[in-house]
């Protein structure tokens, strides 16, 4: 397993293909809602890819809002979801947040994944809300300052 920060267009296209497969095809998110102004290499956010057996199979991104790291677009191709890659993506994004001086991270987690996030130290900070037709909750985590 390997985590790679996305720094070239080719890797960004790979991340987009994974997101399209998971969010658009599998979960039914409209294509026009999946991609936004942060999906560039212009520094507004950072994207990562996770590889399993040299294959890119997962992705995520982080952007910063008022000093808080917001983890977004976290997904793994279906056949690779039992290898602990989700935890690797979250930890890599948290490390980027710490590098940037953030003391807290947040995410809009799908309700079906709240147990996963709770195991990683996140706490529920909202009632359920709908995002792209999928129930979500706001989850927060304090980062340890090193």
PDB file of C-alpha atoms in Angstrom:
ATOM      1  CA  UNK A   1       0.000   0.000   0.000  1.00  0.00           C
ATOM      2  CA  UNK A   2       1.272   3.424  -0.932  1.00  0.00           C
ATOM      3  CA  UNK A   3      -0.091   6.947  -0.554  1.00  0.00           C
ATOM      4  CA  UNK A   4       0.819   9.504  -3.173  1.00  0.00           C
ATOM      5  CA  UNK A   5       0.116  13.211  -3.176  1.00  0.00           C
ATOM      6  CA  UNK A   6      -1.373  14.286  -6.473  1.00  0.00           C
ATOM      7  CA  UNK A   7       0.909  16.807  -8.170  1.00  0.00           C
ATOM      8  CA  UNK A   8       0.376  16.119 -11.885  1.00  0.00           C
ATOM      9  CA  UNK A   9      -2.693  16.172 -14.129  1.00  0.00           C
ATOM     10  CA  UNK A  10      -2.403  12.472 -14.970  1.00  0.00           C
ATOM     11  CA  UNK A  11      -2.778  11.499 -11.298  1.00  0.00           C
ATOM     12  CA  UNK A  12      -5.643  13.962 -10.870  1.00  0.00           C
ATOM     13  CA  UNK A  13      -7.454  12.285 -13.776  1.00  0.00           C
ATOM     14  CA  UNK A  14      -6.950   8.898 -12.065  1.00  0.00           C
ATOM     15  CA  UNK A  15      -8.438  10.287  -8.834  1.00  0.00           C
ATOM     16  CA  UNK A  16     -11.402  11.637 -10.817  1.00  0.00           C
ATOM     17  CA  UNK A  17     -11.961   8.242 -12.458  1.00  0.00           C
ATOM     18  CA  UNK A  18     -12.081   6.556  -9.030  1.00  0.00           C
ATOM     19  CA  UNK A  19     -14.520   9.176  -7.732  1.00  0.00           C
ATOM     20  CA  UNK A  20     -16.696   8.823 -10.815  1.00  0.00           C
ATOM     21  CA  UNK A  21     -16.822   5.040 -10.382  1.00  0.00           C
ATOM     22  CA  UNK A  22     -17.724   5.215  -6.670  1.00  0.00           C
ATOM     23  CA  UNK A  23     -19.837   8.329  -6.296  1.00  0.00           C
ATOM     24  CA  UNK A  24     -21.465   8.724  -9.715  1.00  0.00           C
ATOM     25  CA  UNK A  25     -21.879   5.145 -10.963  1.00  0.00           C
ATOM     26  CA  UNK A  26     -22.194   3.247  -7.675  1.00  0.00           C
ATOM     27  CA  UNK A  27     -23.950   5.800  -5.450  1.00  0.00           C
ATOM     28  CA  UNK A  28     -25.860   7.817  -8.038  1.00  0.00           C
ATOM     29  CA  UNK A  29     -24.392  11.262  -7.317  1.00  0.00           C
ATOM     30  CA  UNK A  30     -25.043  13.518 -10.339  1.00  0.00           C
ATOM     31  CA  UNK A  31     -21.837  14.057 -12.304  1.00  0.00           C
ATOM     32  CA  UNK A  32     -22.270  17.849 -12.156  1.00  0.00           C
ATOM     33  CA  UNK A  33     -22.396  17.691  -8.332  1.00  0.00           C
ATOM     34  CA  UNK A  34     -19.317  15.496  -7.913  1.00  0.00           C
ATOM     35  CA  UNK A  35     -16.732  17.837  -9.384  1.00  0.00           C
ATOM     36  CA  UNK A  36     -16.215  21.465  -8.351  1.00  0.00           C
ATOM     37  CA  UNK A  37     -13.839  24.428  -8.379  1.00  0.00           C
ATOM     38  CA  UNK A  38     -11.504  22.692  -5.918  1.00  0.00           C
ATOM     39  CA  UNK A  39     -10.734  19.878  -8.361  1.00  0.00           C
ATOM     40  CA  UNK A  40      -7.533  21.399  -9.671  1.00  0.00           C
ATOM     41  CA  UNK A  41      -3.849  21.452  -8.845  1.00  0.00           C
ATOM     42  CA  UNK A  42      -3.940  25.162  -7.973  1.00  0.00           C
ATOM     43  CA  UNK A  43      -3.384  24.736  -4.253  1.00  0.00           C
ATOM     44  CA  UNK A  44      -6.963  25.308  -3.094  1.00  0.00           C
ATOM     45  CA  UNK A  45      -6.868  21.762  -1.763  1.00  0.00           C
ATOM     46  CA  UNK A  46      -4.636  18.704  -1.837  1.00  0.00           C
ATOM     47  CA  UNK A  47      -5.608  15.403  -3.432  1.00  0.00           C
ATOM     48  CA  UNK A  48      -4.116  11.999  -2.650  1.00  0.00           C
ATOM     49  CA  UNK A  49      -4.193   8.570  -4.242  1.00  0.00           C
ATOM     50  CA  UNK A  50      -3.771   5.286  -2.415  1.00  0.00           C
ATOM     51  CA  UNK A  51      -2.321   2.310  -4.286  1.00  0.00           C
ATOM     52  CA  UNK A  52      -2.795  -1.382  -3.580  1.00  0.00           C
ATOM     53  CA  UNK A  53      -0.473  -3.761  -5.443  1.00  0.00           C
ATOM     54  CA  UNK A  54       0.694  -0.837  -7.583  1.00  0.00           C
ATOM     55  CA  UNK A  55      -2.920  -0.084  -8.651  1.00  0.00           C
ATOM     56  CA  UNK A  56      -4.525   3.268  -7.749  1.00  0.00           C
ATOM     57  CA  UNK A  57      -7.713   2.234  -5.930  1.00  0.00           C
ATOM     58  CA  UNK A  58      -8.658   5.066  -3.568  1.00  0.00           C
ATOM     59  CA  UNK A  59      -8.580   8.824  -3.243  1.00  0.00           C
ATOM     60  CA  UNK A  60      -9.439  11.757  -1.045  1.00  0.00           C
ATOM     61  CA  UNK A  61      -8.806  15.452  -0.755  1.00  0.00           C
ATOM     62  CA  UNK A  62      -8.428  18.060   1.957  1.00  0.00           C
ATOM     63  CA  UNK A  63      -9.096  21.752   1.870  1.00  0.00           C
ATOM     64  CA  UNK A  64      -8.850  24.338   4.591  1.00  0.00           C
ATOM     65  CA  UNK A  65     -11.686  26.502   5.829  1.00  0.00           C
ATOM     66  CA  UNK A  66     -10.874  29.013   8.575  1.00  0.00           C
ATOM     67  CA  UNK A  67      -7.870  26.948   9.680  1.00  0.00           C
ATOM     68  CA  UNK A  68      -9.811  23.674   9.878  1.00  0.00           C
ATOM     69  CA  UNK A  69      -8.966  20.812   7.512  1.00  0.00           C
ATOM     70  CA  UNK A  70     -12.052  19.509   5.716  1.00  0.00           C
ATOM     71  CA  UNK A  71     -11.646  15.943   4.449  1.00  0.00           C
ATOM     72  CA  UNK A  72     -13.632  15.365   1.277  1.00  0.00           C
ATOM     73  CA  UNK A  73     -14.300  12.973  -1.587  1.00  0.00           C
ATOM     74  CA  UNK A  74     -12.894   9.975   0.278  1.00  0.00           C
ATOM     75  CA  UNK A  75     -13.563   6.769  -1.623  1.00  0.00           C
ATOM     76  CA  UNK A  76     -12.175   3.364  -2.484  1.00  0.00           C
ATOM     77  CA  UNK A  77     -13.093   1.122  -5.390  1.00  0.00           C
ATOM     78  CA  UNK A  78     -15.558  -1.505  -4.163  1.00  0.00           C
ATOM     79  CA  UNK A  79     -13.373  -4.593  -4.525  1.00  0.00           C
ATOM     80  CA  UNK A  80     -10.604  -2.993  -2.399  1.00  0.00           C
ATOM     81  CA  UNK A  81     -12.665  -1.889   0.626  1.00  0.00           C
ATOM     82  CA  UNK A  82     -11.607  -4.676   2.979  1.00  0.00           C
ATOM     83  CA  UNK A  83      -7.865  -3.942   3.041  1.00  0.00           C
ATOM     84  CA  UNK A  84      -7.763  -1.051   5.545  1.00  0.00           C
ATOM     85  CA  UNK A  85      -7.226   1.564   2.853  1.00  0.00           C
ATOM     86  CA  UNK A  86      -9.849   3.949   4.237  1.00  0.00           C
ATOM     87  CA  UNK A  87      -7.856   4.345   7.424  1.00  0.00           C
ATOM     88  CA  UNK A  88      -4.715   5.010   5.369  1.00  0.00           C
ATOM     89  CA  UNK A  89      -6.477   7.753   3.373  1.00  0.00           C
ATOM     90  CA  UNK A  90      -7.796   9.427   6.532  1.00  0.00           C
ATOM     91  CA  UNK A  91      -4.409   9.310   8.274  1.00  0.00           C
ATOM     92  CA  UNK A  92      -2.655  10.765   5.207  1.00  0.00           C
ATOM     93  CA  UNK A  93      -5.139  13.643   5.001  1.00  0.00           C
ATOM     94  CA  UNK A  94      -4.804  14.281   8.750  1.00  0.00           C
ATOM     95  CA  UNK A  95      -1.013  14.460   8.332  1.00  0.00           C
ATOM     96  CA  UNK A  96      -1.441  17.125   5.646  1.00  0.00           C
ATOM     97  CA  UNK A  97      -3.718  19.050   8.024  1.00  0.00           C
ATOM     98  CA  UNK A  98      -1.089  18.880  10.779  1.00  0.00           C
ATOM     99  CA  UNK A  99       1.632  20.014   8.350  1.00  0.00           C
ATOM    100  CA  UNK A 100      -0.508  23.053   7.563  1.00  0.00           C
ATOM    101  CA  UNK A 101      -0.957  23.837  11.251  1.00  0.00           C
ATOM    102  CA  UNK A 102      -4.593  22.783  11.620  1.00  0.00           C
ATOM    103  CA  UNK A 103      -5.592  21.598  15.079  1.00  0.00           C
ATOM    104  CA  UNK A 104      -8.933  20.195  13.952  1.00  0.00           C
ATOM    105  CA  UNK A 105     -10.352  18.313  10.975  1.00  0.00           C
ATOM    106  CA  UNK A 106     -13.926  17.777   9.930  1.00  0.00           C
ATOM    107  CA  UNK A 107     -15.837  15.823   7.341  1.00  0.00           C
ATOM    108  CA  UNK A 108     -19.338  15.179   6.090  1.00  0.00           C
ATOM    109  CA  UNK A 109     -19.520  11.434   6.602  1.00  0.00           C
ATOM    110  CA  UNK A 110     -22.148   9.209   5.065  1.00  0.00           C
ATOM    111  CA  UNK A 111     -24.215   7.862   7.954  1.00  0.00           C
ATOM    112  CA  UNK A 112     -23.435   4.274   6.940  1.00  0.00           C
ATOM    113  CA  UNK A 113     -19.737   5.043   7.599  1.00  0.00           C
ATOM    114  CA  UNK A 114     -20.078   6.790  10.979  1.00  0.00           C
ATOM    115  CA  UNK A 115     -18.808   3.735  12.892  1.00  0.00           C
ATOM    116  CA  UNK A 116     -15.670   3.714  10.755  1.00  0.00           C
ATOM    117  CA  UNK A 117     -14.984   7.377  11.491  1.00  0.00           C
ATOM    118  CA  UNK A 118     -15.755   6.992  15.207  1.00  0.00           C
ATOM    119  CA  UNK A 119     -13.093   4.260  15.435  1.00  0.00           C
ATOM    120  CA  UNK A 120     -10.610   6.794  14.027  1.00  0.00           C
ATOM    121  CA  UNK A 121     -11.420   9.345  16.728  1.00  0.00           C
ATOM    122  CA  UNK A 122     -14.146  11.409  15.078  1.00  0.00           C
ATOM    123  CA  UNK A 123     -17.214  12.557  16.967  1.00  0.00           C
ATOM    124  CA  UNK A 124     -20.656  13.348  15.621  1.00  0.00           C
ATOM    125  CA  UNK A 125     -21.319  17.103  15.598  1.00  0.00           C
ATOM    126  CA  UNK A 126     -24.662  17.436  13.801  1.00  0.00           C
ATOM    127  CA  UNK A 127     -27.989  15.876  13.084  1.00  0.00           C
ATOM    128  CA  UNK A 128     -28.388  13.925   9.856  1.00  0.00           C
ATOM    129  CA  UNK A 129     -28.569  16.051   6.711  1.00  0.00           C
ATOM    130  CA  UNK A 130     -28.875  15.189   3.037  1.00  0.00           C
ATOM    131  CA  UNK A 131     -26.027  15.774   0.601  1.00  0.00           C
ATOM    132  CA  UNK A 132     -26.416  14.617  -2.994  1.00  0.00           C
ATOM    133  CA  UNK A 133     -29.400  12.506  -1.928  1.00  0.00           C
ATOM    134  CA  UNK A 134     -27.329  10.584   0.662  1.00  0.00           C
ATOM    135  CA  UNK A 135     -27.721  10.983   4.453  1.00  0.00           C
ATOM    136  CA  UNK A 136     -24.621  12.535   6.068  1.00  0.00           C
ATOM    137  CA  UNK A 137     -23.433  13.823   9.434  1.00  0.00           C
ATOM    138  CA  UNK A 138     -20.809  16.382  10.356  1.00  0.00           C
ATOM    139  CA  UNK A 139     -17.945  14.743  12.231  1.00  0.00           C
ATOM    140  CA  UNK A 140     -15.021  16.457  13.976  1.00  0.00           C
ATOM    141  CA  UNK A 141     -11.653  15.395  15.325  1.00  0.00           C
ATOM    142  CA  UNK A 142      -9.055  17.292  17.335  1.00  0.00           C
ATOM    143  CA  UNK A 143      -5.532  16.701  16.092  1.00  0.00           C
ATOM    144  CA  UNK A 144      -2.688  16.217  18.540  1.00  0.00           C
ATOM    145  CA  UNK A 145      -0.117  18.940  18.246  1.00  0.00           C
ATOM    146  CA  UNK A 146       3.385  17.475  17.972  1.00  0.00           C
TER     147      UNK A 146
END
